[in-house]
CSV table of C-alpha atoms and ligand atoms in Angstrom, one decimal:
chain,number,residue,atom,x,y,z
A,1,UNK,CA,-68.5,22.1,-27.8
A,2,UNK,CA,-69.5,18.0,-26.5
A,3,UNK,CA,-71.4,16.1,-27.7
A,4,UNK,CA,-73.5,15.5,-24.3
A,5,UNK,CA,-74.1,19.9,-25.1
A,6,UNK,CA,-74.5,18.7,-29.2
A,7,UNK,CA,-77.5,16.7,-28.4
A,8,UNK,CA,-79.1,18.2,-26.2
A,9,UNK,CA,-79.4,21.4,-28.7
A,10,UNK,CA,-80.4,19.0,-31.7
A,11,UNK,CA,-82.8,17.2,-28.8
A,12,UNK,CA,-84.8,19.6,-27.0
A,13,UNK,CA,-83.4,23.0,-28.5
A,14,UNK,CA,-82.0,24.2,-25.9
A,15,UNK,CA,-79.1,25.4,-24.3
A,16,UNK,CA,-76.3,23.6,-21.2
A,17,UNK,CA,-76.5,25.5,-17.8
A,18,UNK,CA,-74.8,22.8,-15.9
A,19,UNK,CA,-72.4,19.4,-16.8
A,20,UNK,CA,-71.0,16.7,-14.8
A,21,UNK,CA,-69.3,13.5,-15.7
A,22,UNK,CA,-69.7,11.0,-13.2
A,23,UNK,CA,-67.0,7.8,-13.5
A,24,UNK,CA,-67.0,4.1,-13.8
A,25,UNK,CA,-65.5,2.2,-11.9
A,26,UNK,CA,-63.3,-1.3,-10.2
A,27,UNK,CA,-63.5,-3.2,-7.2
A,28,UNK,CA,-59.3,-4.0,-6.1
A,29,UNK,CA,-60.9,-6.4,-3.2
A,30,UNK,CA,-64.6,-6.9,-1.2
A,31,UNK,CA,-66.2,-8.9,-3.9
A,32,UNK,CA,-69.6,-9.3,-3.0
A,33,UNK,CA,-68.9,-8.1,0.7
A,34,UNK,CA,-70.7,-4.2,0.7
A,35,UNK,CA,-74.5,-5.7,0.8
A,36,UNK,CA,-72.3,-7.6,3.9
A,37,UNK,CA,-71.7,-5.0,6.0
A,38,UNK,CA,-68.5,-5.7,4.9
A,39,UNK,CA,-64.7,-3.8,4.2
A,40,UNK,CA,-65.0,-2.3,0.3
A,41,UNK,CA,-61.7,-1.2,-1.9
A,42,UNK,CA,-63.0,0.3,-4.9
A,43,UNK,CA,-61.1,3.4,-7.1
A,44,UNK,CA,-63.6,5.4,-10.0
A,45,UNK,CA,-61.2,4.7,-13.6
A,46,UNK,CA,-61.6,7.7,-16.0
A,47,UNK,CA,-64.3,6.1,-18.2
A,48,UNK,CA,-67.2,8.4,-17.9
A,49,UNK,CA,-70.9,9.7,-18.0
A,50,UNK,CA,-71.4,13.0,-19.5
A,51,UNK,CA,-74.3,14.3,-17.9
A,52,UNK,CA,-75.8,18.7,-19.3
A,53,UNK,CA,-79.0,20.1,-18.7
A,54,UNK,CA,-81.3,23.0,-18.6
A,55,UNK,CA,-84.1,23.9,-16.1
A,56,UNK,CA,-87.4,24.3,-17.9
A,57,UNK,CA,-90.4,26.9,-16.5
A,58,UNK,CA,-92.6,23.3,-16.6
A,59,UNK,CA,-92.4,20.6,-14.0
A,60,UNK,CA,-91.5,18.4,-16.9
A,61,UNK,CA,-88.8,16.5,-16.4
A,62,UNK,CA,-87.1,15.5,-20.6
A,63,UNK,CA,-84.0,13.6,-20.8
A,64,UNK,CA,-82.2,12.0,-24.0
A,65,UNK,CA,-79.3,8.8,-24.1
A,66,UNK,CA,-76.7,8.7,-26.8
A,67,UNK,CA,-77.1,4.9,-25.4
A,68,UNK,CA,-80.5,4.5,-26.0
A,69,UNK,CA,-80.7,6.8,-29.1
A,70,UNK,CA,-83.6,8.3,-27.8
A,71,UNK,CA,-85.3,10.6,-25.8
A,72,UNK,CA,-88.5,10.0,-22.9
A,73,UNK,CA,-90.2,11.9,-21.1
A,74,UNK,CA,-90.1,10.4,-17.2
A,75,UNK,CA,-93.4,9.7,-15.2
A,76,UNK,CA,-95.0,9.0,-19.3
A,77,UNK,CA,-94.9,5.2,-20.2
A,78,UNK,CA,-91.2,5.5,-18.9
A,79,UNK,CA,-89.7,2.3,-20.5
A,80,UNK,CA,-86.6,-0.1,-19.3
A,81,UNK,CA,-83.5,2.1,-19.6
A,82,UNK,CA,-85.1,5.3,-17.8
A,83,UNK,CA,-86.5,3.3,-14.8
A,84,UNK,CA,-83.6,4.3,-13.1
A,85,UNK,CA,-83.9,8.3,-13.5
A,86,UNK,CA,-87.8,8.0,-13.1
A,87,UNK,CA,-86.7,6.1,-9.5
A,88,UNK,CA,-84.3,8.2,-8.3
A,89,UNK,CA,-86.3,12.1,-9.1
A,90,UNK,CA,-88.2,10.7,-6.7
A,91,UNK,CA,-86.4,9.6,-4.7
A,92,UNK,CA,-84.6,12.6,-5.0
A,93,UNK,CA,-88.0,14.7,-4.1
A,94,UNK,CA,-88.9,12.2,-1.4
A,95,UNK,CA,-85.7,13.3,0.6
A,96,UNK,CA,-85.9,17.3,0.3
A,97,UNK,CA,-84.6,18.2,-2.6
A,98,UNK,CA,-86.3,21.2,-5.0
A,99,UNK,CA,-86.2,19.4,-8.2
A,100,UNK,CA,-87.4,21.7,-11.1
A,101,UNK,CA,-88.3,20.8,-14.3
A,102,UNK,CA,-85.6,19.7,-16.8
A,103,UNK,CA,-84.1,18.7,-20.4
A,104,UNK,CA,-80.2,16.8,-19.5
A,105,UNK,CA,-78.4,14.7,-22.7
A,106,UNK,CA,-76.8,11.7,-21.8
A,107,UNK,CA,-73.7,10.1,-23.2
A,108,UNK,CA,-70.1,7.4,-22.0
A,109,UNK,CA,-67.7,6.5,-22.9
A,110,UNK,CA,-68.3,3.3,-19.4
A,111,UNK,CA,-69.0,0.3,-21.5
A,112,UNK,CA,-72.6,-1.0,-20.9
A,113,UNK,CA,-72.5,-4.5,-18.8
A,114,UNK,CA,-68.5,-4.5,-18.7
A,115,UNK,CA,-68.6,-4.7,-14.9
A,116,UNK,CA,-67.3,-1.2,-14.3
A,117,UNK,CA,-70.6,0.2,-13.5
A,118,UNK,CA,-72.1,2.4,-16.1
A,119,UNK,CA,-75.6,2.3,-14.6
A,120,UNK,CA,-74.6,3.9,-11.4
A,121,UNK,CA,-72.5,6.1,-13.3
A,122,UNK,CA,-75.2,6.6,-15.4
A,123,UNK,CA,-77.0,7.3,-12.0
A,124,UNK,CA,-74.9,9.5,-9.8
A,125,UNK,CA,-74.4,11.9,-12.8
A,126,UNK,CA,-77.5,12.4,-13.6
A,127,UNK,CA,-77.9,12.8,-9.6
A,128,UNK,CA,-75.0,15.5,-9.8
A,129,UNK,CA,-76.4,17.4,-12.4
A,130,UNK,CA,-80.1,17.7,-11.2
A,131,UNK,CA,-78.6,19.0,-7.7
A,132,UNK,CA,-76.9,21.5,-10.3
A,133,UNK,CA,-80.1,22.7,-11.6
A,134,UNK,CA,-81.9,22.8,-8.1
A,135,UNK,CA,-79.0,24.7,-7.0
A,136,UNK,CA,-78.4,22.4,-4.2
A,137,UNK,CA,-76.0,20.1,-2.6
A,138,UNK,CA,-75.4,16.9,-1.5
A,139,UNK,CA,-72.3,14.9,0.4
A,140,UNK,CA,-71.3,11.4,-1.6
A,141,UNK,CA,-72.9,9.4,0.5
A,142,UNK,CA,-76.5,10.9,-0.2
A,143,UNK,CA,-75.8,10.7,-3.6
A,144,UNK,CA,-75.4,7.3,-3.5
A,145,UNK,CA,-77.9,5.9,-0.9
A,146,UNK,CA,-81.0,7.8,-4.3
A,147,UNK,CA,-78.8,6.4,-6.5
A,148,UNK,CA,-78.5,2.6,-4.6
A,149,UNK,CA,-82.3,3.1,-4.0
A,150,UNK,CA,-83.1,3.7,-7.4
A,151,UNK,CA,-81.6,0.7,-8.9
A,152,UNK,CA,-83.5,-1.3,-6.4
A,153,UNK,CA,-86.3,0.3,-7.8
A,154,UNK,CA,-85.8,1.4,-11.0
A,155,UNK,CA,-83.8,-1.4,-12.2
A,156,UNK,CA,-84.2,-4.5,-9.8
A,157,UNK,CA,-81.0,-5.1,-8.3
A,158,UNK,CA,-81.1,-4.5,-5.3
A,159,UNK,CA,-77.4,-3.2,-5.4
A,160,UNK,CA,-75.1,-2.5,-2.2
A,161,UNK,CA,-74.0,1.2,-1.5
A,162,UNK,CA,-70.2,0.7,-3.0
A,163,UNK,CA,-70.5,1.8,-6.5
A,164,UNK,CA,-72.4,4.5,-6.0
A,165,UNK,CA,-70.5,6.0,-3.4
A,166,UNK,CA,-67.1,5.3,-5.3
A,167,UNK,CA,-68.6,6.9,-8.4
A,168,UNK,CA,-69.5,10.2,-7.0
A,169,UNK,CA,-66.7,10.5,-3.5
A,170,UNK,CA,-63.7,9.0,-5.2
A,171,UNK,CA,-60.5,11.0,-4.8
A,172,UNK,CA,-57.8,10.6,-8.2
A,173,UNK,CA,-54.6,9.0,-7.3
A,174,UNK,CA,-56.7,7.1,-4.5
A,175,UNK,CA,-58.6,3.9,-3.4
A,176,UNK,CA,-61.9,4.4,-1.4
A,177,UNK,CA,-61.5,1.6,1.5
A,178,UNK,CA,-65.5,2.0,2.0
A,179,UNK,CA,-66.8,0.0,5.2
A,180,UNK,CA,-70.3,-0.6,4.2
A,181,UNK,CA,-71.5,-1.6,8.0
A,182,UNK,CA,-71.4,2.1,9.3
A,183,UNK,CA,-70.7,3.7,5.8
A,184,UNK,CA,-67.6,5.7,6.3
A,185,UNK,CA,-64.6,5.8,3.9
A,186,UNK,CA,-60.6,6.6,3.6
A,187,UNK,CA,-59.7,7.4,0.8
A,188,UNK,CA,-55.6,5.3,0.6
A,189,UNK,CA,-53.1,6.1,-2.3
A,190,UNK,CA,-52.9,4.3,-5.1
A,191,UNK,CA,-48.9,5.5,-6.0
A,192,UNK,CA,-48.4,4.5,-9.8
A,193,UNK,CA,-44.6,3.9,-8.7
A,194,UNK,CA,-46.0,1.4,-6.2
A,195,UNK,CA,-48.2,-0.5,-8.9
A,196,UNK,CA,-50.6,0.3,-12.0
A,197,UNK,CA,-54.2,-0.6,-12.3
A,198,UNK,CA,-54.8,-2.9,-15.5
A,199,UNK,CA,-58.5,-3.1,-16.7
A,200,UNK,CA,-59.7,-6.1,-19.3
A,201,UNK,CA,-62.6,-6.6,-20.5
A,202,UNK,CA,-63.8,-10.5,-21.5
A,203,UNK,CA,-66.0,-10.9,-24.6
A,204,UNK,CA,-68.8,-12.3,-22.4
A,205,UNK,CA,-71.7,-10.0,-21.8
A,206,UNK,CA,-73.1,-10.7,-18.8
A,207,UNK,CA,-76.3,-13.2,-18.6
A,208,UNK,CA,-78.7,-13.4,-15.8
A,209,UNK,CA,-76.7,-10.8,-14.2
A,210,UNK,CA,-79.5,-9.2,-12.1
A,211,UNK,CA,-81.3,-12.5,-11.1
A,212,UNK,CA,-77.9,-14.5,-10.6
A,213,UNK,CA,-77.5,-11.4,-8.1
A,214,UNK,CA,-80.3,-11.0,-6.3
A,215,UNK,CA,-80.1,-14.5,-5.4
A,216,UNK,CA,-76.7,-13.9,-4.1
A,217,UNK,CA,-77.9,-11.9,-1.9
A,218,UNK,CA,-80.8,-13.8,-0.4
A,219,UNK,CA,-78.5,-16.7,0.2
A,220,UNK,CA,-76.6,-14.8,2.7
A,221,UNK,CA,-79.7,-13.5,3.7
A,222,UNK,CA,-80.5,-16.6,4.7
A,223,UNK,CA,-77.6,-17.8,5.8
A,224,UNK,CA,-77.6,-14.2,8.3
A,225,UNK,CA,-80.9,-15.5,9.5
A,226,UNK,CA,-79.4,-18.8,11.0
A,227,UNK,CA,-76.5,-17.3,12.4
A,228,UNK,CA,-78.5,-14.4,14.0
A,229,UNK,CA,-81.1,-17.6,15.9
A,230,UNK,CA,-77.7,-18.1,17.8
A,231,UNK,CA,-76.0,-14.5,18.2
A,232,UNK,CA,-78.5,-12.1,18.0
A,233,UNK,CA,-76.3,-9.5,18.3
A,234,UNK,CA,-75.1,-9.7,15.1
A,235,UNK,CA,-75.9,-7.1,12.2
A,236,UNK,CA,-74.5,-8.2,9.2
A,237,UNK,CA,-72.2,-11.4,7.7
A,238,UNK,CA,-69.0,-8.9,8.3
A,239,UNK,CA,-70.1,-9.8,12.2
A,240,UNK,CA,-69.8,-13.5,11.4
A,241,UNK,CA,-67.2,-15.6,13.0
A,242,UNK,CA,-65.8,-18.6,10.3
A,243,UNK,CA,-67.2,-20.8,13.4
A,244,UNK,CA,-70.5,-19.6,13.7
A,245,UNK,CA,-71.6,-20.6,10.4
A,246,UNK,CA,-72.2,-24.6,11.4
A,247,UNK,CA,-75.8,-22.5,11.9
A,248,UNK,CA,-75.9,-22.4,8.2
A,249,UNK,CA,-77.3,-26.0,7.2
A,250,UNK,CA,-77.6,-25.3,3.7
A,251,UNK,CA,-75.3,-26.4,2.4
A,252,UNK,CA,-75.0,-24.0,-1.0
A,253,UNK,CA,-76.2,-20.5,1.7
A,254,UNK,CA,-73.4,-21.9,3.8
A,255,UNK,CA,-70.2,-22.3,1.0
A,256,UNK,CA,-72.0,-18.1,-0.1
A,257,UNK,CA,-71.6,-17.1,3.3
A,258,UNK,CA,-68.4,-18.8,3.6
A,259,UNK,CA,-66.6,-16.8,1.1
A,260,UNK,CA,-68.3,-13.7,2.2
A,261,UNK,CA,-67.1,-13.9,5.6
A,262,UNK,CA,-63.3,-14.9,4.2
A,263,UNK,CA,-63.2,-12.4,1.8
A,264,UNK,CA,-63.9,-9.8,4.4
A,265,UNK,CA,-60.7,-10.8,6.5
A,266,UNK,CA,-58.9,-10.2,2.5
A,267,UNK,CA,-60.4,-6.7,2.4
A,268,UNK,CA,-59.0,-5.4,5.9
A,269,UNK,CA,-56.3,-7.4,5.2
A,270,UNK,CA,-55.3,-6.2,2.0
A,271,UNK,CA,-56.1,-2.2,3.7
A,272,UNK,CA,-53.3,-2.2,5.6
A,273,UNK,CA,-51.7,-4.2,3.5
A,274,UNK,CA,-52.4,-1.3,0.6
A,275,UNK,CA,-51.7,1.3,3.3
A,276,UNK,CA,-48.2,0.0,4.6
A,277,UNK,CA,-47.6,0.2,0.3
A,278,UNK,CA,-47.4,-3.6,-0.1
A,279,UNK,CA,-48.8,-4.1,-2.8
A,280,UNK,CA,-47.3,-7.4,-3.4
A,281,UNK,CA,-49.8,-9.1,-0.7
A,282,UNK,CA,-52.4,-6.8,-2.1
A,283,UNK,CA,-52.2,-8.3,-5.4
A,284,UNK,CA,-51.9,-12.2,-3.6
A,285,UNK,CA,-55.3,-11.1,-1.9
A,286,UNK,CA,-56.9,-10.0,-4.8
A,287,UNK,CA,-55.6,-13.7,-7.0
A,288,UNK,CA,-57.3,-15.3,-3.6
A,289,UNK,CA,-60.2,-13.4,-3.8
A,290,UNK,CA,-60.9,-14.2,-7.1
A,291,UNK,CA,-60.3,-18.3,-6.8
A,292,UNK,CA,-63.2,-18.1,-3.4
A,293,UNK,CA,-65.4,-16.0,-6.0
A,294,UNK,CA,-64.7,-18.6,-8.6
A,295,UNK,CA,-65.2,-22.0,-6.1
A,296,UNK,CA,-67.4,-20.8,-3.8
A,297,UNK,CA,-69.2,-17.6,-4.5
A,298,UNK,CA,-69.9,-19.0,-7.8
A,299,UNK,CA,-70.0,-15.5,-10.1
A,300,UNK,CA,-66.9,-15.9,-12.7
A,301,UNK,CA,-66.9,-17.8,-16.4
A,302,UNK,CA,-64.4,-19.6,-17.4
A,303,UNK,CA,-63.1,-16.6,-19.5
A,304,UNK,CA,-62.8,-14.5,-15.7
A,305,UNK,CA,-61.1,-17.7,-14.7
A,306,UNK,CA,-58.2,-17.7,-17.1
A,307,UNK,CA,-57.5,-13.8,-16.8
A,308,UNK,CA,-56.9,-14.1,-13.2
A,309,UNK,CA,-54.6,-17.5,-13.5
A,310,UNK,CA,-52.6,-16.1,-16.2
A,311,UNK,CA,-52.3,-12.9,-13.8
A,312,UNK,CA,-51.3,-14.9,-10.7
A,313,UNK,CA,-48.2,-16.5,-13.0
A,314,UNK,CA,-47.5,-13.4,-14.9
A,315,UNK,CA,-44.2,-11.9,-13.2
A,316,UNK,CA,-45.4,-8.2,-14.3
A,317,UNK,CA,-48.2,-9.0,-11.9
A,318,UNK,CA,-48.9,-9.5,-8.7
A,319,UNK,CA,-52.3,-10.2,-8.8
A,320,UNK,CA,-56.2,-10.4,-10.5
A,321,UNK,CA,-59.4,-11.2,-9.4
A,322,UNK,CA,-62.9,-10.2,-11.7
A,323,UNK,CA,-64.4,-7.0,-11.1
A,324,UNK,CA,-68.5,-6.2,-9.9
A,325,UNK,CA,-70.8,-8.9,-10.5
A,326,UNK,CA,-69.0,-11.0,-12.4
A,327,UNK,CA,-71.0,-13.4,-14.3
A,328,UNK,CA,-68.9,-11.9,-17.3
A,329,UNK,CA,-67.5,-8.4,-17.6
A,330,UNK,CA,-63.8,-7.7,-16.6
A,331,UNK,CA,-60.7,-8.5,-14.9
A,332,UNK,CA,-59.1,-5.8,-12.4
A,333,UNK,CA,-55.1,-6.2,-12.3
A,334,UNK,CA,-52.7,-5.0,-9.8
A,335,UNK,CA,-49.1,-4.7,-12.4
A,336,UNK,CA,-45.7,-3.3,-10.9
A,337,UNK,CA,-44.5,-0.5,-12.2
A,338,UNK,CA,-43.9,0.3,-16.2
A,339,UNK,CA,-45.1,-3.6,-16.4
A,340,UNK,CA,-48.7,-2.9,-18.0
A,341,UNK,CA,-47.8,-2.6,-22.0
A,342,UNK,CA,-45.8,-6.1,-21.4
A,343,UNK,CA,-48.9,-7.3,-19.5
A,344,UNK,CA,-51.3,-6.4,-21.6
A,345,UNK,CA,-49.1,-7.9,-24.3
A,346,UNK,CA,-49.0,-11.3,-22.5
A,347,UNK,CA,-52.7,-11.8,-22.4
A,348,UNK,CA,-52.9,-10.3,-25.6
A,349,UNK,CA,-51.0,-13.2,-26.7
A,350,UNK,CA,-52.5,-15.9,-24.8
A,351,UNK,CA,-56.0,-14.8,-25.3
A,352,UNK,CA,-56.8,-14.3,-29.0
A,353,UNK,CA,-56.3,-10.6,-29.2
A,354,UNK,CA,-58.3,-9.7,-25.8
A,355,UNK,CA,-57.8,-6.3,-25.6
A,356,UNK,CA,-56.9,-4.1,-22.0
A,357,UNK,CA,-55.8,-0.4,-20.8
A,358,UNK,CA,-54.2,1.6,-18.1
A,359,UNK,CA,-56.4,3.0,-15.6
A,360,UNK,CA,-55.2,5.6,-13.3
A,361,UNK,CA,-57.7,6.1,-10.3
A,362,UNK,CA,-59.8,9.4,-10.8
A,363,UNK,CA,-62.2,11.7,-8.8
A,364,UNK,CA,-65.0,10.8,-9.0
A,365,UNK,CA,-68.4,13.1,-10.2
A,366,UNK,CA,-68.4,15.2,-7.2
A,367,UNK,CA,-65.1,16.7,-7.0
A,368,UNK,CA,-65.1,17.0,-10.8
A,369,UNK,CA,-66.9,19.7,-10.8
B,401,GLA,C1,-72.0,-5.0,-8.3
B,401,GLA,C2,-73.2,-4.2,-7.5
B,401,GLA,C3,-72.3,-3.5,-6.3
B,401,GLA,C4,-71.0,-5.4,-5.3
B,401,GLA,C5,-70.8,-6.0,-6.4
B,401,GLA,C6,-69.8,-7.5,-5.9
B,401,GLA,O1,-71.3,-3.9,-9.2
B,401,GLA,O2,-74.0,-3.4,-7.7
B,401,GLA,O3,-73.0,-3.1,-4.7
B,401,GLA,O4,-72.4,-5.8,-5.2
B,401,GLA,O5,-71.6,-5.7,-7.4
B,401,GLA,O6,-68.8,-6.8,-5.2
């Protein structure tokens, strides 16, 4: 019996009718461009939130999380950790999903605050489970939109679409090339004989992530509004030419926007390089992305910078960068086939026992079944 099934039985005395898993993610390129209509290159990684549940005859909805060590009834003074699920269920009801009453248990091995999208994975796991319990189905994009809206309303973080979409719709062995302007994606193979993905968590717990993140997003919105005064046809920063940023007069907003415009170009170049199997170029672009997130967007920490620098110089690695929002969390690296262990040993030696791991792209929640 899975840990989640045992928890469901222990706390609610219920036998699971359905079980789903939703993975965390890393993002190879496209840092802080998803909410600017840019292209992003995420992949789902094999760390999962597991959700199991059973229907109830009434409308009561109860949840227990192993990580938070308590059970809640949604709607009745929902504690902070459960507000995501409260907002999610409301959103799914508004979308017409016949959400039944339920009891749900959650376990997770996606580290919290590590930049691997534990909250999006938890949202996708619960949304997918609720669909199963309701006997309904939805696309990865619908699930991702519900989870994104719940993150905005329930957690107060104005996150983009990338994390829940790849957690729901990722595919084993593939990177998702997601165009956030028209919300369409293709899946590009990442063959292990070309490159391996290595993740290195830092010791820095994310600090001020929500306020720092929302603040960056506001800077982008102000910058876009300034450009639109001269170029009203522009829908998002992803469509802006570098020279048009002259219209952004605030110096801080201007450098934030410069990052976004250049990062969108890097992600497009990275998608083309990946499709052509040019992992050397993808790695180079990842290191350039980190430098821009460090110098222009200013969401890195000294430890993230040290890891990215080490990766850019190490012979085993094609390049690496911070993944997720930044402000702490983890780095992601593209490493020469067969050299991951040597790279990990180098990192461990250089940065006081810092332990990383190799991540093979995994299926998203909808495909995991
Ligand atoms: C967080 C958000 C994503 C994205 C990244 C930065 O992970 O949830 O939507 O904006 O930061 O690329």
